[in-house]
Coordinates of C-alpha atoms and ligand atoms in Angstrom, one line a residue:
Chain L
M1 CA -22.6 -5.3 -46.1
R2 CA -24.9 -2.9 -44.4
F3 CA -22.9 -3.4 -41.2
L4 CA -19.6 -2.5 -42.8
D5 CA -21.1 0.5 -44.7
T6 CA -22.5 1.8 -41.5
F7 CA -19.5 1.4 -39.2
F8 CA -16.5 1.1 -41.4
D9 CA -17.1 3.3 -44.5
G10 CA -13.6 3.7 -46.0
A11 CA -14.2 7.0 -47.7
V12 CA -15.6 8.6 -44.5
M13 CA -12.6 7.2 -42.6
A14 CA -10.1 8.7 -44.9
K15 CA -11.9 12.1 -44.9
Y16 CA -12.0 12.5 -41.2
L17 CA -8.7 10.8 -40.2
P18 CA -6.6 14.0 -40.0
D19 CA -9.2 15.7 -37.7
L20 CA -9.4 12.6 -35.6
L21 CA -5.6 12.3 -35.2
S22 CA -5.3 15.9 -33.9
A23 CA -8.2 15.1 -31.5
I24 CA -6.3 12.1 -30.3
V25 CA -3.3 14.3 -29.6
T26 CA -5.6 16.7 -27.7
T27 CA -7.1 13.9 -25.6
L28 CA -3.6 12.6 -24.9
W29 CA -2.2 15.7 -23.5
L30 CA -5.3 16.6 -21.6
S31 CA -5.3 13.1 -20.0
G32 CA -1.6 13.3 -19.2
L33 CA -2.0 16.7 -17.4
I34 CA -5.1 15.5 -15.6
V35 CA -3.5 12.3 -14.4
V36 CA -0.2 13.8 -13.4
G37 CA -1.7 16.8 -11.8
G38 CA -4.5 14.9 -10.1
L39 CA -2.3 12.2 -8.6
A40 CA 0.3 14.7 -7.5
L41 CA -2.3 16.9 -5.8
G42 CA -4.0 13.9 -4.2
L43 CA -0.7 12.6 -2.9
A44 CA 0.3 16.0 -1.5
L45 CA -3.1 16.4 0.3
A46 CA -2.8 12.9 1.8
C47 CA 0.7 13.7 3.1
L48 CA -0.5 17.0 4.6
R49 CA -3.3 15.1 6.3
T50 CA -0.8 12.8 8.1
L51 CA 0.3 15.9 10.0
G52 CA -3.0 15.6 11.9
R53 CA -3.7 19.3 12.1
W54 CA -7.4 20.0 12.0
Y55 CA -6.9 23.2 10.0
L56 CA -5.3 21.1 7.3
T57 CA -7.5 18.0 7.6
M58 CA -10.8 19.8 7.6
P59 CA -10.5 21.6 4.2
I60 CA -8.9 18.4 2.7
V61 CA -11.8 16.3 3.8
V62 CA -14.3 18.8 2.5
F63 CA -12.5 19.0 -0.8
A64 CA -12.3 15.2 -1.2
D65 CA -15.9 14.7 -0.3
L66 CA -17.2 17.4 -2.7
G67 CA -14.9 16.2 -5.4
R68 CA -16.2 12.7 -5.1
A69 CA -19.9 13.6 -4.6
L70 CA -20.4 16.2 -7.4
P71 CA -21.0 14.9 -11.0
P72 CA -18.0 16.2 -12.9
L73 CA -20.3 17.4 -15.8
V74 CA -22.1 19.8 -13.4
V75 CA -18.9 21.3 -12.2
I76 CA -17.5 21.6 -15.7
L77 CA -20.7 23.5 -16.8
I78 CA -20.5 25.8 -13.8
F79 CA -16.8 26.6 -14.4
Y80 CA -17.3 27.2 -18.1
F81 CA -20.7 29.0 -18.2
G82 CA -21.0 30.3 -14.7
L83 CA -17.6 31.8 -13.8
P84 CA -17.6 34.3 -16.7
G85 CA -20.4 35.9 -14.8
L86 CA -17.9 36.7 -12.1
G87 CA -15.5 38.0 -14.7
I88 CA -13.4 34.8 -14.8
S89 CA -13.2 33.3 -18.2
L90 CA -11.4 30.0 -18.5
S91 CA -10.8 28.2 -21.8
G92 CA -12.5 24.8 -22.4
P93 CA -9.3 22.8 -22.0
L94 CA -8.3 24.6 -18.8
V95 CA -11.7 24.0 -17.3
L96 CA -11.4 20.3 -18.2
I97 CA -8.0 20.0 -16.6
L98 CA -9.0 21.9 -13.5
V99 CA -12.2 20.0 -12.9
L100 CA -11.1 16.5 -13.9
G101 CA -7.7 16.9 -12.3
G102 CA -9.5 18.1 -9.1
V103 CA -11.9 15.2 -9.1
L104 CA -9.0 12.7 -9.6
A105 CA -7.1 14.5 -6.8
A106 CA -10.2 14.0 -4.5
F107 CA -10.3 10.3 -5.2
A108 CA -6.6 9.9 -5.1
E109 CA -6.3 11.7 -1.7
E110 CA -8.8 9.2 -0.3
I111 CA -7.0 6.2 -1.8
F112 CA -3.5 7.4 -0.6
W113 CA -5.0 8.2 2.8
A114 CA -6.6 4.8 3.1
G115 CA -3.2 3.2 2.2
L116 CA -1.4 5.4 4.8
T117 CA -3.8 4.5 7.6
A118 CA -3.5 0.8 6.7
V119 CA 0.3 0.9 7.2
P120 CA 0.8 -0.7 10.7
K121 CA 1.7 1.6 13.5
G122 CA 4.8 -0.5 14.1
Q123 CA 6.3 0.6 10.8
W124 CA 6.2 4.2 11.9
E125 CA 7.6 3.3 15.3
A126 CA 10.4 1.3 13.8
G127 CA 11.3 4.3 11.6
R128 CA 11.1 6.9 14.4
A129 CA 13.0 4.6 16.9
T130 CA 15.9 4.4 14.4
G131 CA 16.2 8.2 14.4
L132 CA 14.3 8.9 11.2
S133 CA 12.4 12.1 11.1
F134 CA 8.6 12.2 10.6
A135 CA 9.0 13.2 7.0
R136 CA 11.7 10.5 6.3
T137 CA 9.5 7.9 7.9
L138 CA 6.6 9.0 5.8
F139 CA 8.4 9.1 2.5
D140 CA 10.7 6.1 2.9
I141 CA 8.6 3.7 4.9
A142 CA 4.9 4.5 5.0
L143 CA 4.3 6.0 1.6
P144 CA 5.8 3.3 -0.5
Q145 CA 3.6 0.8 1.2
A146 CA 0.5 3.0 0.9
V147 CA 1.2 3.6 -2.8
R148 CA 1.6 -0.1 -3.4
M149 CA -1.8 -0.8 -1.8
G150 CA -3.3 2.0 -3.7
I151 CA -2.1 1.1 -7.2
P152 CA -5.1 -1.0 -8.4
P153 CA -7.8 1.5 -7.3
L154 CA -5.6 4.5 -8.5
V155 CA -5.3 3.0 -12.0
N156 CA -9.0 2.3 -12.2
R157 CA -9.8 5.8 -11.0
A158 CA -7.3 7.5 -13.4
L159 CA -8.7 5.5 -16.3
A160 CA -12.3 6.5 -15.4
I161 CA -11.4 10.1 -15.1
T162 CA -9.4 10.3 -18.3
K163 CA -12.3 8.8 -20.2
M164 CA -14.3 11.7 -18.9
T165 CA -12.3 14.0 -21.2
A166 CA -15.1 13.2 -23.5
L167 CA -17.1 15.6 -21.4
G168 CA -15.0 18.3 -23.1
S169 CA -17.3 17.9 -26.1
V170 CA -20.0 20.0 -24.3
I171 CA -17.7 22.9 -23.8
G172 CA -16.1 23.0 -27.3
V173 CA -12.9 21.1 -26.6
K174 CA -11.8 19.4 -29.8
E175 CA -11.1 16.0 -28.2
I176 CA -12.0 12.7 -29.7
L177 CA -15.7 12.5 -29.0
A178 CA -16.3 16.1 -30.0
V179 CA -14.6 15.7 -33.3
S180 CA -16.1 12.4 -34.2
S181 CA -19.6 13.3 -33.3
S182 CA -19.5 16.4 -35.4
A183 CA -18.1 14.3 -38.2
Q184 CA -20.9 11.9 -37.7
S185 CA -23.5 14.6 -38.1
F186 CA -21.9 16.1 -41.1
S187 CA -21.3 12.8 -42.9
G188 CA -24.5 11.1 -41.7
S189 CA -22.3 8.0 -41.1
A190 CA -21.6 6.2 -37.8
T191 CA -18.1 5.5 -39.0
P192 CA -16.5 8.4 -37.2
L193 CA -17.9 7.1 -33.9
T194 CA -16.4 3.7 -34.7
M195 CA -13.1 5.5 -35.2
A196 CA -13.5 7.2 -31.9
A197 CA -14.1 3.9 -30.1
L198 CA -11.0 2.5 -31.8
A199 CA -9.0 5.6 -30.8
Y200 CA -10.1 5.2 -27.2
L201 CA -9.1 1.6 -27.2
A202 CA -5.7 2.4 -28.7
I203 CA -5.1 4.9 -25.9
F204 CA -6.5 3.1 -22.9
L205 CA -5.9 -0.6 -23.6
P206 CA -2.1 -0.2 -23.3
V207 CA -2.6 1.7 -20.1
V208 CA -4.7 -1.2 -18.7
I209 CA -2.0 -3.7 -19.7
L210 CA 0.8 -1.5 -18.3
S211 CA -1.1 -1.3 -15.0
R212 CA -1.0 -5.0 -14.6
G213 CA 2.8 -4.9 -14.9
L214 CA 2.9 -2.1 -12.4
E215 CA 0.9 -4.1 -9.9
K216 CA 3.3 -7.0 -10.2
R217 CA 6.3 -4.8 -9.8
Y218 CA 5.0 -3.2 -6.6
S219 CA 3.9 -6.4 -4.9
W220 CA 6.2 -8.2 -2.5
A221 CA 6.0 -11.2 -0.3
V222 CA 4.5 -10.3 3.0
Chain K
M1 CA 18.5 -24.8 25.4
S2 CA 22.3 -25.1 25.9
A3 CA 23.6 -24.8 29.4
A4 CA 25.6 -21.6 29.1
P5 CA 27.9 -20.9 32.0
H6 CA 26.2 -19.0 34.7
A7 CA 27.3 -15.4 34.8
A8 CA 27.4 -13.7 38.1
P9 CA 26.5 -10.0 38.3
G10 CA 29.5 -7.8 37.5
T11 CA 31.2 -10.5 35.5
H12 CA 34.1 -9.0 33.6
R13 CA 33.2 -8.5 29.9
P14 CA 35.7 -7.3 27.3
N15 CA 34.1 -4.2 26.0
S16 CA 32.3 -2.9 29.0
R17 CA 33.7 0.6 29.6
V18 CA 34.4 2.0 33.0
H19 CA 31.7 4.5 33.7
D20 CA 31.3 6.8 36.6
R21 CA 27.6 7.1 36.1
P22 CA 24.9 4.8 34.8
M23 CA 24.5 4.4 31.1
L24 CA 20.7 4.7 31.4
E25 CA 19.1 6.6 34.3
I26 CA 15.3 6.6 34.8
N27 CA 14.3 9.1 37.5
K28 CA 10.8 9.4 39.0
L29 CA 9.2 8.4 35.7
E30 CA 5.5 8.8 35.6
K31 CA 3.2 8.1 32.7
Q32 CA -0.5 8.7 32.5
F33 CA -2.8 7.8 29.6
G34 CA -5.6 10.3 30.1
D35 CA -6.7 9.8 33.7
V36 CA -5.1 6.4 34.0
R37 CA -1.8 6.3 35.7
V38 CA 0.3 3.5 34.1
L39 CA 3.7 4.2 35.6
T40 CA 4.3 5.6 39.1
S41 CA 7.6 7.0 40.0
I42 CA 9.9 4.5 38.3
D43 CA 13.5 4.8 39.3
L44 CA 15.9 2.5 37.5
N45 CA 19.6 2.8 36.7
V46 CA 21.3 0.6 34.2
E47 CA 25.1 0.5 34.3
A48 CA 27.2 0.3 31.2
G49 CA 27.4 -3.3 30.0
E50 CA 24.7 -4.4 32.3
L51 CA 21.8 -6.6 31.2
V52 CA 18.6 -5.7 33.2
F53 CA 15.8 -8.1 32.8
V54 CA 12.2 -6.8 33.4
I55 CA 9.4 -9.1 34.4
G56 CA 5.8 -8.4 35.5
P57 CA 2.2 -9.3 34.8
S58 CA 0.5 -8.1 31.6
G59 CA -0.5 -4.5 31.9
S60 CA 2.1 -3.7 34.6
G61 CA 3.7 -1.1 32.4
K62 CA 6.8 -2.8 31.1
S63 CA 6.4 -1.8 27.5
T64 CA 5.3 1.7 28.4
M65 CA 8.5 2.1 30.5
L66 CA 10.7 1.0 27.6
R67 CA 8.8 3.2 25.1
C68 CA 9.3 6.2 27.4
C69 CA 13.0 5.6 27.2
N70 CA 13.1 6.5 23.5
R71 CA 10.0 8.7 23.7
L72 CA 7.7 6.6 21.6
E73 CA 5.6 7.4 24.5
E74 CA 5.8 10.9 26.0
P75 CA 6.5 10.6 29.8
T76 CA 4.1 12.6 31.9
S77 CA 6.9 13.6 34.3
G78 CA 10.3 12.5 35.4
S79 CA 13.6 12.4 33.6
I80 CA 15.6 9.9 31.5
L81 CA 19.3 10.3 30.9
L82 CA 21.4 8.3 28.5
D83 CA 25.1 8.4 29.3
G84 CA 24.5 11.6 31.1
E85 CA 22.5 13.3 28.4
H86 CA 18.8 14.2 28.9
V87 CA 16.6 12.2 26.6
T88 CA 13.5 13.8 28.1
A89 CA 14.7 17.3 27.2
C90 CA 15.2 16.8 23.5
H91 CA 12.9 17.8 20.7
G92 CA 12.8 17.6 17.0
R93 CA 16.1 16.8 15.3
A94 CA 17.8 16.5 18.7
L95 CA 15.4 13.8 19.7
D96 CA 16.0 12.0 16.3
R97 CA 19.7 12.1 17.0
M98 CA 19.2 10.8 20.5
R99 CA 17.1 7.9 19.3
L100 CA 20.0 6.8 17.1
K101 CA 21.8 5.9 20.4
I102 CA 18.9 3.9 21.7
G103 CA 18.3 0.7 19.9
M104 CA 14.8 -0.9 20.1
V105 CA 13.6 -4.3 19.2
F106 CA 9.9 -4.9 19.1
Q107 CA 7.8 -8.0 19.7
G108 CA 6.5 -7.8 16.1
F109 CA 9.9 -7.2 14.4
H110 CA 8.5 -4.4 12.2
L111 CA 10.9 -4.9 9.3
Y112 CA 10.0 -2.8 6.3
P113 CA 8.3 -5.3 4.0
H114 CA 9.0 -3.3 0.8
K115 CA 12.8 -3.3 1.3
S116 CA 15.3 -6.1 1.2
V117 CA 17.0 -7.3 4.3
L118 CA 20.1 -5.3 3.4
A119 CA 18.1 -2.1 2.7
N120 CA 16.3 -2.5 6.0
V121 CA 19.6 -2.5 7.9
M122 CA 21.0 0.4 5.7
L123 CA 18.1 2.8 5.7
A124 CA 18.5 4.7 9.0
Q125 CA 22.3 4.5 8.7
V126 CA 22.1 6.5 5.4
K127 CA 19.0 8.6 6.1
A128 CA 19.4 9.4 9.8
L129 CA 23.1 8.8 10.6
K130 CA 24.1 10.2 7.2
R131 CA 26.6 7.5 6.6
D132 CA 28.1 7.0 3.2
K133 CA 26.2 4.3 1.3
A134 CA 29.3 2.1 0.9
V135 CA 30.1 2.5 4.6
A136 CA 26.5 1.7 5.6
Q137 CA 26.4 -1.4 3.4
A138 CA 29.7 -2.7 4.8
R139 CA 28.4 -2.1 8.3
A140 CA 25.0 -3.7 7.5
M141 CA 26.8 -6.8 6.2
E142 CA 28.9 -6.9 9.3
M143 CA 25.9 -6.8 11.5
L144 CA 24.0 -9.3 9.4
D145 CA 27.0 -11.6 9.8
T146 CA 26.9 -11.1 13.5
V147 CA 23.3 -12.3 13.7
G148 CA 24.1 -15.1 11.2
L149 CA 22.1 -13.8 8.3
A150 CA 24.6 -12.4 5.9
H151 CA 23.5 -14.9 3.3
K152 CA 19.9 -13.4 3.5
A153 CA 21.0 -9.9 2.6
D154 CA 19.1 -9.8 -0.6
A155 CA 16.0 -11.6 0.6
M156 CA 12.7 -9.8 1.3
P157 CA 11.6 -9.8 5.0
G158 CA 8.5 -11.8 4.0
E159 CA 10.7 -14.7 2.9
L160 CA 12.2 -15.1 6.3
S161 CA 11.1 -17.0 9.4
G162 CA 10.0 -15.0 12.4
G163 CA 13.3 -15.8 14.2
Q164 CA 15.3 -14.6 11.2
Q165 CA 13.2 -11.4 10.9
Q166 CA 13.8 -10.7 14.6
R167 CA 17.6 -11.1 14.1
V168 CA 17.5 -8.7 11.2
A169 CA 15.6 -6.3 13.4
I170 CA 18.4 -6.6 15.9
A171 CA 21.0 -6.0 13.2
R172 CA 19.1 -3.0 12.0
A173 CA 19.3 -1.5 15.5
L174 CA 22.9 -2.5 16.1
A175 CA 24.1 -1.0 12.8
L176 CA 23.5 2.5 14.3
D177 CA 26.0 1.8 17.1
P178 CA 23.5 2.4 20.0
K179 CA 24.6 2.9 23.5
V180 CA 21.8 0.9 24.9
M181 CA 19.5 -1.8 23.4
L182 CA 15.9 -2.1 24.5
F183 CA 14.1 -5.4 23.9
D184 CA 10.3 -5.6 24.3
E185 CA 9.3 -9.2 24.3
P186 CA 11.6 -10.0 21.4
T187 CA 10.7 -13.7 21.4
S188 CA 7.0 -13.7 22.3
A189 CA 5.8 -13.8 18.7
L190 CA 8.1 -16.6 17.7
D191 CA 7.4 -20.3 17.4
P192 CA 9.2 -22.1 20.3
E193 CA 11.8 -23.7 18.0
L194 CA 12.9 -20.3 16.8
V195 CA 13.3 -18.6 20.2
G196 CA 16.7 -20.0 20.8
S197 CA 18.4 -18.4 17.8
V198 CA 17.3 -14.9 18.9
L199 CA 18.3 -15.5 22.5
K200 CA 21.7 -16.7 21.3
V201 CA 22.2 -13.4 19.5
M202 CA 21.2 -11.5 22.6
K203 CA 23.7 -13.5 24.8
Q204 CA 26.4 -12.8 22.3
L205 CA 25.6 -9.1 22.5
R206 CA 25.8 -9.2 26.2
E207 CA 29.2 -10.9 26.0
Q208 CA 30.3 -8.0 23.8
G209 CA 29.4 -5.6 26.6
M210 CA 26.2 -4.0 25.2
T211 CA 24.0 -2.3 27.8
M212 CA 20.6 -4.0 27.5
V213 CA 17.1 -3.7 29.0
V214 CA 15.1 -6.8 28.2
V215 CA 11.4 -7.3 28.8
S216 CA 10.6 -10.9 28.4
H217 CA 9.1 -14.1 29.8
E218 CA 12.1 -16.2 29.1
M219 CA 13.1 -16.9 32.7
E220 CA 15.7 -19.4 31.7
F221 CA 17.5 -16.7 29.7
A222 CA 17.1 -14.3 32.7
R223 CA 18.8 -16.9 35.0
E224 CA 21.7 -17.3 32.6
A225 CA 22.3 -13.9 31.2
A226 CA 20.7 -11.2 33.4
D227 CA 22.8 -9.1 35.8
R228 CA 19.7 -7.9 37.5
V229 CA 16.0 -8.7 37.4
V230 CA 13.4 -6.0 37.9
F231 CA 9.9 -7.0 38.8
M232 CA 7.2 -4.5 37.9
D233 CA 3.5 -4.6 39.0
G234 CA 0.8 -2.0 38.7
G235 CA 3.2 0.6 37.3
V236 CA 5.8 0.4 40.0
V237 CA 9.1 -1.4 40.5
V238 CA 8.2 -3.8 43.3
E239 CA 11.5 -5.6 43.6
S240 CA 14.8 -5.8 41.9
G241 CA 18.0 -7.8 42.4
P242 CA 20.2 -10.5 41.0
P243 CA 18.3 -13.4 39.3
E244 CA 19.1 -15.9 42.0
Q245 CA 17.6 -13.6 44.6
I246 CA 14.5 -12.7 42.6
F247 CA 13.7 -16.2 41.4
G248 CA 15.1 -18.1 44.5
N249 CA 14.2 -15.9 47.3
P250 CA 11.5 -13.4 46.4
S251 CA 10.7 -11.0 49.2
S252 CA 7.4 -9.5 48.2
E253 CA 4.1 -11.4 48.1
R254 CA 3.3 -10.0 44.7
L255 CA 6.4 -11.4 43.2
R256 CA 5.9 -14.8 44.8
A257 CA 2.3 -14.9 43.4
F258 CA 3.6 -13.9 40.0
L259 CA 6.3 -16.5 39.9
S260 CA 4.0 -19.3 41.1
R261 CA 1.4 -18.3 38.4
L262 CA 4.2 -18.5 35.8
R263 CA 5.3 -21.9 36.9
K264 CA 1.7 -23.3 36.9
G265 CA 0.8 -21.7 33.6
G266 CA 4.2 -22.6 32.1
E267 CA 4.6 -18.9 31.0
Ligands
ATP301 N1 -1.7 4.1 24.1 C1 -2.3 3.7 25.2 N2 -3.5 4.3 25.6 C2 -4.1 4.0 26.8 N3 -3.7 3.1 27.6 C3 -2.6 2.4 27.3 C4 -1.8 2.7 26.1 N4 -0.8 1.9 26.0 C5 -0.8 1.1 27.2 N5 -1.9 1.4 27.9 C6 -2.3 0.8 29.2 O1 -1.2 0.9 30.0 C7 -1.0 -0.2 30.8 C8 0.4 -0.8 30.7 O2 0.5 -1.2 29.4 P1 1.9 -1.9 28.9 O3 1.7 -2.3 27.5 O4 3.0 -1.0 29.3 O5 2.0 -3.2 29.8 P2 3.0 -4.4 29.7 O6 3.5 -4.6 31.1 O7 3.9 -4.2 28.6 O8 2.0 -5.6 29.4 P3 2.2 -6.9 28.4 O9 2.9 -7.9 29.2 O10 0.8 -7.3 28.2 O11 2.9 -6.4 27.2 C9 -2.1 -1.2 30.4 O12 -3.2 -1.1 31.3 C10 -2.5 -0.6 29.1 O13 -3.9 -0.9 28.8
MG302 MG1 4.2 -5.1 26.7

């Protein structure tokens, strides 16, 4: 019974459920914006990189390398506590979206780019030889194949990044971990943390399962 | 292989139009990769409805010459004209439009693996030629029928044999109504038993009066179907003439050596 009291205390659960539900909503919309924005930016950067202009490639590579090398927490702290010194104050949620979205974009750019370089040269030649423009060949021929190759690593990366919304707890964003750990310290019970774990599962498990379907849909006999 | 009737050069064929100038003109074509000169002053005219067969040792520049014709490779100098229009002077959209008139078939097929056979044949019709979808689909089915693969329209390329994939690739090029078809070793990647089906389609195309430039090692096909055989070596056209002359009575030492190597090596 010790176990149940510690982790599944009914009274504590009931008390903090409303707070937790609103935290779940916060985590959901933050994650949604981060994933959509990060993937879109990563895709756009990878496409720009195909143009093969050094003045585009160089900043993109620098961005992707920094985004992948820096620990997101460090960047979040710099943005939240450092930028106000320059007169730029960003809200906690905005910092989280910018930083995590940017980190996801850095990884996604590399994944899309790797996929694009893995598309055989003959595919490009077949497209161009049939009168398709560079952009058409990119969007109708190369990119669909690159995206397909990139889906498994992209899903993994997107999941890893969205779980990092928990970092919002250090800059006052009322997401799942922040709300449940403050509930834990007020109530002295570990139950809110259990609730947090269940909430994360409820959000991310369907995504993991969905991603399996997505991988199937985008595979084709080669 | 079936013994098709031997066609003499200039044989009358139904659709071959009367042209006062060559369909494809290659003038003083030069190509360098860095400091390496791969093509040296190539002159080659292909008449409307003519099938020109190109042979030569590996590295002699056959592919490079074909690829210069649709600017997959950028010629270093010289000019290429298609039906009187400068291919070498076009850029951007004009070049894309020009490429619609130049069909190319690759050794490796290069079908789009994520699109069905039908979608492969429709893509450039819709996106480059701006044909209506229904028109493009009808045209694609017609071309697939021509190459004997209408029943595979809904298959994915990966489900087809190499020979079938190559015929789809031919249909994909033909659907754009090109003025000339360039073939770069269309049967070299195929298992021997699948070669015949592709050559059959090519012969059929010739009968219909298509202007064709074929780089290949299928000498049997050259004897049966070529109007003219061009022998390249070291980036120059060494000799050209009707197949019986090139194979039966080669005048240059290099061609004789090449042919005897072929016969010994069995390709
Ligand atoms: N992109 C390239 N960069 C540098 N050199 C190249 C390139 N493409 C071809 N070459 C060189 O140009 C020469 C002619 O090549 P090409 O592919 O045209 O020969 P080919 O006659 O088609 O030979 P094969 O029968 O082997 O296909 C070769 O020496 C080759 O190494
Ligand atoms: Mg070649």
